[in-house]
């Protein structure tokens, strides 16, 4: 027990990736570096070091050129000699440019390659490690698996960015700074030391500021994780969000998390801006003491002016190199934080045990004999709630055994333990006499098939989804799949798909109904045909006749094979089939059905009550003498008490199997007494989201007694059952001949041409149709809507969205940021002018020291102003960039949730892609304004100022310098185009790999159950390999054109030097004027050149920005959901008049063909029909989730298109077939999207709704009660418990119409009986109920039955009337003649 506690503590401590304090080091950037990466890394390092030396060499050449001009100015040189000497050095600059181009191309390309290698290493390592983790690890993710997956993708991207060109650029700049400093020391060590005297202090300040960044980076990542979780939950549960008017609530939740993350990011932005401004000040202020001392040593003759200039230029180059590193610091900090986090996750996974803990035994055959001996188990996420308590089972080989029990009683846990998803806390499990621990895990799962209630399909064809049953699925033949399809009665459904078995089912199988997905899963199990099969509510979504036919097919197929069927549907159990009954993790009864029915209590006591006298025949087993031997049951009061119970027996006695005795332990099924009626006033008010409806408020006060007062689980006290004394025998029975039905859901009409779509935006009001003005052509508009491939928008068009997106609070800050950018831009030409004046002091005959001091102090003034401008520019633009992106995120969230339901069915709008766009894409997009826009604006202003000033000072030299501009512009644009093209391809390849990652670990249980780990691992490795090869080509092309662009700057510099010498020699302009132009043009060109390194990041940000802007520009309030404005005070008769409907995203024929149907108010109605007949579609149309393709749907004679949908939905509460649980507390799940001050959101009403739903007792047993976190990352719930939470959510709203879509499919018989009682009470009080059901007893309590067949109403009437009608459709569906 201590070991279990320690393990639980370890799991809890590792449940969140941020639970432990992660200290990122710079070596974290190389966390995924392997030996195969060393060669590219070595080449990248060598080339970075080599390219870093280019700048000091250029400083040396500049010094020599300045010496030439100085000597010419003081008369030492004549014109021809000046031209000859400068030409020599200009050729040197040209050669240096060629070498620089090769070196820069190499270092840039190899660093991009290294970043790709790190990303691939991280992806492969994480995928492999997560694939080996046990289910406990997944259960203990406090933020949930989906949120973890999204954050991992973001962190992989941040690591890739941090280890590619920014890291190379930082290393190159470091080498440049060190080599320039070395050159300065070599040239004039005393001057250099005086010049850089303030550098040590500056380094300490920068280090201190950098250390303050890390906590805010981690805090921001945590808040972004919360935001991703909010978005992910909302998109996954979009039906519930719309039906419960939760759009504004979800947007508000998301906005809160985004704003909290923004506050953390602004701390980082302020620190980074402070670093940049501080370095800027240090860089320029060093001239105060430097030039004063430089003038002194020139006057005294210790150094030549050229040596002083070389030293100064080298010091300036060193500090400029440091300054250029600072914009990359934030990228590198995020990269090392991401590397440290990913490494910590891998370390945590390595510390935890692997799935394959032990067991090498691989028996040649599997007979299928299973014995579960005294097993206890608790889920890691529910350590206080035992799932199984000393439970024992025996499943003989070759027989079918049922396991039944209440919701949360531990039925599904049995399947999880047999599949070895978890290890039991105590007890043992044996298969064919071999302990489960000794069996090889792969052998085990290849001999057991688990089919779960929520049938998971992969985004592949129907054929491949079924073929996945085999490890060699590539070799599966179509005729083999055909047999499996026939077993699951799936052929008629497949015939309706245009591409048949080659139809892609979509993400999660969304192109199929719930029943169709279950039959695909059964067909997959049939093809797999393992010795052991576990069906966990595998037919719950099927209609009665389909379920019966499928069950008969399963019995025939599984004859002589071990089959365990976990179900709530007692009608599936034949009289001669054995069943275990579980309650609260304890086996309370076991035996054959016919024997259990003879007991006094228990779920099988009441005999089946046929509605009509259908011919029935019970098959009783012929018991052998061995089976009839008395079982070892003690009635002694000594050790076991006065109550009958199972006692221990001799473990060596192999003749008897007490686990196969029918024994009932009293008290287990004892349920709480009926709670007293609540004497509270009934607030019978529908809720409409206030923000969605403006001032709309509607309260219906009712004096009717509270109809929800009685708990669902009220039942009489159960008594002890007489112990049954029989063992199971090997049964031999003939199930008889059975025939297949070729068409269960045949569609007879042709497809409807018109697809329900959105209303034209011209019909919407200007306010409704307002969008962020991303200017696009018609083709681009189609791209934004997703009808054509998305084209990356130019940065200009993207930045044009900034001003209209920002609020008036941030617009002044934006103007202030660009004003500071203009000041900062003007600082360089002004500094160049002052610098030229300093240089001119070297050839002044008098007052040299005084002039040098004056202009040095001028430099200090310029430096102070420039530093302040630089700080405010970076901080204000980062703040505006964050506000811009956050507003777009929130706007995107609002518009996404507002989209019609059909929009979410498209693959490009999958949950993972939408969440990634709001998370990672938005983070990269912010850089366009925060980092790049200001920088480009500065360069434009700087170049413009420098050019105008230079034209005034020396127009000839300036024009010659500008002659190279078209060439430089052309190669820069070419580089940008090539980089953008390959950046987009690289992003797409990375997204494809990420989608496989998400599909694998989002469905990890199914992957494990089907042993698809190897297939998906191979598929993922191919995707990452493809992404790497695309990235490799990107590095080659981008590196090549980056080198060419860099060389162009050097060629332009050489041209300026040469022509400057010619102009000086002609005596048309003074040497001082020429030096001034040199300073301004060279400083400006150097600043412009530094943009080249940002082009790949700019292109990546443009690609991600285009995706986010597509979402932010989605139509808002212009779809069919917003056409109406009439608010109904109450629901009247609902009429379907000649309704035709086809799901736009499903390649099927029409669901409805001229459907005519009337649903009177205050009536309980059951919608009945075969699986896939459109029952749930009727509920979806009533709730306005889809518009009819044609025909009219009216409420009190008012067309639904004229109604205000939020107010209509406030009158209706829905319980979906698949319950949606949000990642929050139980209380907030029940009161979902209700205003805090609404009486419906009160704790009393929440608890009352939970009592009605029969879940209050369970909630009260939890340590934190209604404040317990559930959903992704929270306490795990069984299917039945989640269903009852969904029922409580509907009950709490006190609706006029309650829609129950197979609401009892996951409930046990006792809970289902409570639902029937609830329906009866609703009927008594005048609340309408629309019940989509296959359950006979649920039909019985409804006043009216509507049978749907082939898209039309087949018949309607009372239950007894229809079930007695010979040849009637309901009678046929229920198995009658």
Short mmCIF file of N, CA, C and O in Angstrom, two decimals, residues 940-998:
data_model
loop_
_atom_site.label_atom_id
_atom_site.label_comp_id
_atom_site.label_asym_id
_atom_site.label_seq_id
_atom_site.Cartn_x
_atom_site.Cartn_y
_atom_site.Cartn_z
N UNK A 940 13.64 52.47 -43.39
CA UNK A 940 13.12 53.34 -44.44
C UNK A 940 13.39 54.81 -44.10
O UNK A 940 13.88 55.59 -44.94
N UNK A 941 13.09 55.21 -42.86
CA UNK A 941 13.33 56.60 -42.44
C UNK A 941 14.83 56.90 -42.47
O UNK A 941 15.27 57.97 -42.95
N UNK A 942 15.60 55.95 -41.97
CA UNK A 942 17.05 56.14 -41.91
C UNK A 942 17.64 56.31 -43.31
O UNK A 942 18.43 57.23 -43.58
N UNK A 943 17.25 55.42 -44.22
CA UNK A 943 17.76 55.51 -45.59
C UNK A 943 17.30 56.80 -46.27
O UNK A 943 18.08 57.47 -46.97
N UNK A 944 16.03 57.13 -46.05
CA UNK A 944 15.52 58.36 -46.68
C UNK A 944 16.27 59.59 -46.17
O UNK A 944 16.69 60.45 -46.96
N UNK A 945 16.44 59.65 -44.85
CA UNK A 945 17.16 60.79 -44.26
C UNK A 945 18.60 60.83 -44.74
O UNK A 945 19.12 61.90 -45.12
N UNK A 946 19.23 59.66 -44.72
CA UNK A 946 20.64 59.60 -45.13
C UNK A 946 20.82 59.97 -46.59
O UNK A 946 21.76 60.70 -46.96
N UNK A 947 19.88 59.50 -47.44
CA UNK A 947 20.00 59.80 -48.87
C UNK A 947 19.80 61.28 -49.13
O UNK A 947 20.57 61.93 -49.87
N UNK A 948 18.76 61.86 -48.51
CA UNK A 948 18.51 63.30 -48.73
C UNK A 948 19.69 64.13 -48.21
O UNK A 948 20.17 65.05 -48.90
N UNK A 949 20.14 63.79 -47.03
CA UNK A 949 21.26 64.52 -46.44
C UNK A 949 22.52 64.36 -47.31
O UNK A 949 23.24 65.33 -47.59
N UNK A 950 22.74 63.14 -47.76
CA UNK A 950 23.91 62.88 -48.58
C UNK A 950 23.82 63.62 -49.91
O UNK A 950 24.83 64.12 -50.44
N UNK A 951 22.62 63.69 -50.49
CA UNK A 951 22.45 64.42 -51.75
C UNK A 951 22.78 65.90 -51.55
O UNK A 951 23.34 66.56 -52.45
N UNK A 952 22.43 66.42 -50.41
CA UNK A 952 22.73 67.83 -50.13
C UNK A 952 24.23 68.05 -49.97
O UNK A 952 24.80 69.01 -50.50
N UNK A 953 24.86 67.09 -49.27
CA UNK A 953 26.28 67.25 -48.96
C UNK A 953 27.15 66.94 -50.18
O UNK A 953 28.08 67.70 -50.52
N UNK A 954 26.86 65.80 -50.85
CA UNK A 954 27.68 65.40 -52.02
C UNK A 954 26.81 64.59 -52.95
O UNK A 954 26.73 63.36 -52.85
N UNK A 955 26.15 65.25 -53.88
CA UNK A 955 25.14 64.57 -54.69
C UNK A 955 25.75 63.58 -55.67
O UNK A 955 25.15 62.55 -55.98
N UNK A 956 26.95 63.83 -56.16
CA UNK A 956 27.57 62.91 -57.11
C UNK A 956 27.80 61.53 -56.50
O UNK A 956 27.42 60.49 -57.06
N UNK A 957 28.46 61.55 -55.35
CA UNK A 957 28.77 60.28 -54.68
C UNK A 957 27.49 59.56 -54.27
O UNK A 957 27.38 58.33 -54.39
N UNK A 958 26.50 60.33 -53.85
CA UNK A 958 25.23 59.72 -53.42
C UNK A 958 24.53 59.04 -54.59
O UNK A 958 24.02 57.91 -54.45
N UNK A 959 24.49 59.69 -55.74
CA UNK A 959 23.82 59.10 -56.90
C UNK A 959 24.51 57.83 -57.36
O UNK A 959 23.86 56.86 -57.75
N UNK A 960 25.84 57.81 -57.33
CA UNK A 960 26.56 56.60 -57.71
C UNK A 960 26.25 55.47 -56.72
O UNK A 960 26.07 54.30 -57.10
N UNK A 961 26.20 55.86 -55.43
CA UNK A 961 25.85 54.85 -54.43
C UNK A 961 24.45 54.30 -54.65
O UNK A 961 24.20 53.10 -54.51
N UNK A 962 23.51 55.19 -55.04
CA UNK A 962 22.13 54.76 -55.28
C UNK A 962 22.00 53.92 -56.55
O UNK A 962 21.02 53.20 -56.73
N UNK A 963 22.98 54.00 -57.44
CA UNK A 963 22.92 53.22 -58.68
C UNK A 963 22.89 51.72 -58.40
O UNK A 963 22.39 50.94 -59.22
N UNK A 964 23.45 51.33 -57.27
CA UNK A 964 23.45 49.90 -56.92
C UNK A 964 22.14 49.46 -56.25
O UNK A 964 21.93 48.27 -56.03
N UNK A 965 21.28 50.43 -55.94
CA UNK A 965 20.05 50.10 -55.21
C UNK A 965 19.14 49.13 -55.96
O UNK A 965 18.62 48.17 -55.37
N UNK A 966 18.89 49.32 -57.29
CA UNK A 966 18.02 48.36 -57.99
C UNK A 966 18.54 46.93 -57.93
O UNK A 966 17.76 45.98 -57.77
N UNK A 967 19.85 46.78 -58.07
CA UNK A 967 20.43 45.44 -58.00
C UNK A 967 20.21 44.83 -56.62
O UNK A 967 19.78 43.67 -56.49
N UNK A 968 20.49 45.61 -55.58
CA UNK A 968 20.32 45.12 -54.20
C UNK A 968 18.85 44.81 -53.93
O UNK A 968 18.51 43.78 -53.33
N UNK A 969 17.95 45.68 -54.40
CA UNK A 969 16.51 45.45 -54.20
C UNK A 969 16.06 44.19 -54.90
O UNK A 969 15.29 43.39 -54.35
N UNK A 970 16.55 43.99 -56.13
CA UNK A 970 16.14 42.81 -56.90
C UNK A 970 16.55 41.51 -56.21
O UNK A 970 15.73 40.60 -56.04
N UNK A 971 17.82 41.43 -55.78
CA UNK A 971 18.24 40.17 -55.16
C UNK A 971 17.60 39.99 -53.78
O UNK A 971 17.35 38.85 -53.36
N UNK A 972 17.30 41.11 -53.11
CA UNK A 972 16.62 41.00 -51.81
C UNK A 972 15.20 40.48 -52.00
O UNK A 972 14.74 39.62 -51.24
N UNK A 973 14.48 40.99 -52.99
CA UNK A 973 13.12 40.52 -53.25
C UNK A 973 13.12 39.07 -53.71
O UNK A 973 12.24 38.29 -53.34
N UNK A 974 14.12 38.71 -54.50
CA UNK A 974 14.23 37.32 -54.93
C UNK A 974 14.45 36.41 -53.73
O UNK A 974 13.84 35.34 -53.61
N UNK A 975 15.32 36.85 -52.84
CA UNK A 975 15.57 36.09 -51.61
C UNK A 975 14.31 35.96 -50.78
O UNK A 975 13.99 34.89 -50.27
N UNK A 976 13.57 37.05 -50.68
CA UNK A 976 12.33 37.03 -49.89
C UNK A 976 11.31 36.08 -50.50
O UNK A 976 10.65 35.32 -49.80
N UNK A 977 11.19 36.11 -51.83
CA UNK A 977 10.22 35.23 -52.51
C UNK A 977 10.58 33.76 -52.33
O UNK A 977 9.72 32.92 -52.02
N UNK A 978 11.86 33.44 -52.53
CA UNK A 978 12.30 32.04 -52.39
C UNK A 978 12.12 31.58 -50.95
O UNK A 978 11.62 30.48 -50.68
N UNK A 979 12.53 32.42 -50.01
CA UNK A 979 12.41 32.06 -48.60
C UNK A 979 10.95 31.88 -48.20
O UNK A 979 10.61 30.93 -47.49
N UNK A 980 10.07 32.78 -48.69
CA UNK A 980 8.66 32.68 -48.36
C UNK A 980 8.03 31.41 -48.90
O UNK A 980 7.23 30.76 -48.23
N UNK A 981 8.40 31.06 -50.13
CA UNK A 981 7.85 29.84 -50.74
C UNK A 981 8.21 28.61 -49.93
O UNK A 981 7.36 27.78 -49.59
N UNK A 982 9.47 28.48 -49.57
CA UNK A 982 9.90 27.28 -48.85
C UNK A 982 9.51 27.33 -47.39
O UNK A 982 9.33 26.27 -46.76
N UNK A 983 9.34 28.51 -46.85
CA UNK A 983 8.85 28.62 -45.48
C UNK A 983 7.42 28.10 -45.39
O UNK A 983 7.05 27.38 -44.46
N UNK A 984 6.61 28.47 -46.40
CA UNK A 984 5.23 27.97 -46.43
C UNK A 984 5.17 26.47 -46.57
O UNK A 984 4.39 25.78 -45.89
N UNK A 985 6.01 25.91 -47.46
CA UNK A 985 6.02 24.45 -47.63
C UNK A 985 6.49 23.75 -46.35
O UNK A 985 5.97 22.70 -45.98
N UNK A 986 7.46 24.34 -45.71
CA UNK A 986 7.97 23.74 -44.47
C UNK A 986 6.90 23.77 -43.38
O UNK A 986 6.73 22.79 -42.64
N UNK A 987 6.17 24.87 -43.28
CA UNK A 987 5.09 24.96 -42.29
C UNK A 987 4.01 23.93 -42.57
O UNK A 987 3.48 23.30 -41.64
N UNK A 988 3.64 23.76 -43.84
CA UNK A 988 2.60 22.78 -44.19
C UNK A 988 3.05 21.36 -43.84
O UNK A 988 2.25 20.55 -43.33
N UNK A 989 4.31 21.04 -44.12
CA UNK A 989 4.82 19.70 -43.79
C UNK A 989 4.83 19.49 -42.29
O UNK A 989 4.48 18.40 -41.81
N UNK A 990 5.20 20.52 -41.53
CA UNK A 990 5.17 20.40 -40.08
C UNK A 990 3.76 20.23 -39.55
O UNK A 990 3.53 19.47 -38.60
N UNK A 991 2.79 20.92 -40.15
CA UNK A 991 1.39 20.79 -39.73
C UNK A 991 0.87 19.39 -40.00
O UNK A 991 0.12 18.83 -39.19
N UNK A 992 1.27 18.79 -41.12
CA UNK A 992 0.84 17.41 -41.43
C UNK A 992 1.37 16.44 -40.38
O UNK A 992 0.63 15.55 -39.92
N UNK A 993 2.62 16.61 -40.00
CA UNK A 993 3.17 15.74 -38.96
C UNK A 993 2.45 15.96 -37.64
O UNK A 993 2.16 15.00 -36.90
N UNK A 994 2.14 17.21 -37.33
CA UNK A 994 1.44 17.51 -36.07
C UNK A 994 0.05 16.89 -36.03
O UNK A 994 -0.41 16.45 -34.98
N UNK A 995 -0.63 16.83 -37.18
CA UNK A 995 -1.97 16.23 -37.21
C UNK A 995 -1.92 14.74 -36.90
O UNK A 995 -2.81 14.20 -36.23
N UNK A 996 -0.88 14.05 -37.36
CA UNK A 996 -0.71 12.63 -37.03
C UNK A 996 -0.43 12.48 -35.54
O UNK A 996 -0.96 11.57 -34.88
N UNK A 997 0.38 13.35 -35.00
CA UNK A 997 0.69 13.35 -33.57
C UNK A 997 -0.61 13.49 -32.77
O UNK A 997 -0.85 12.74 -31.81
N UNK A 998 -1.44 14.45 -33.17
CA UNK A 998 -2.70 14.69 -32.46
C UNK A 998 -3.64 13.51 -32.58
O UNK A 998 -4.26 13.09 -31.60
#
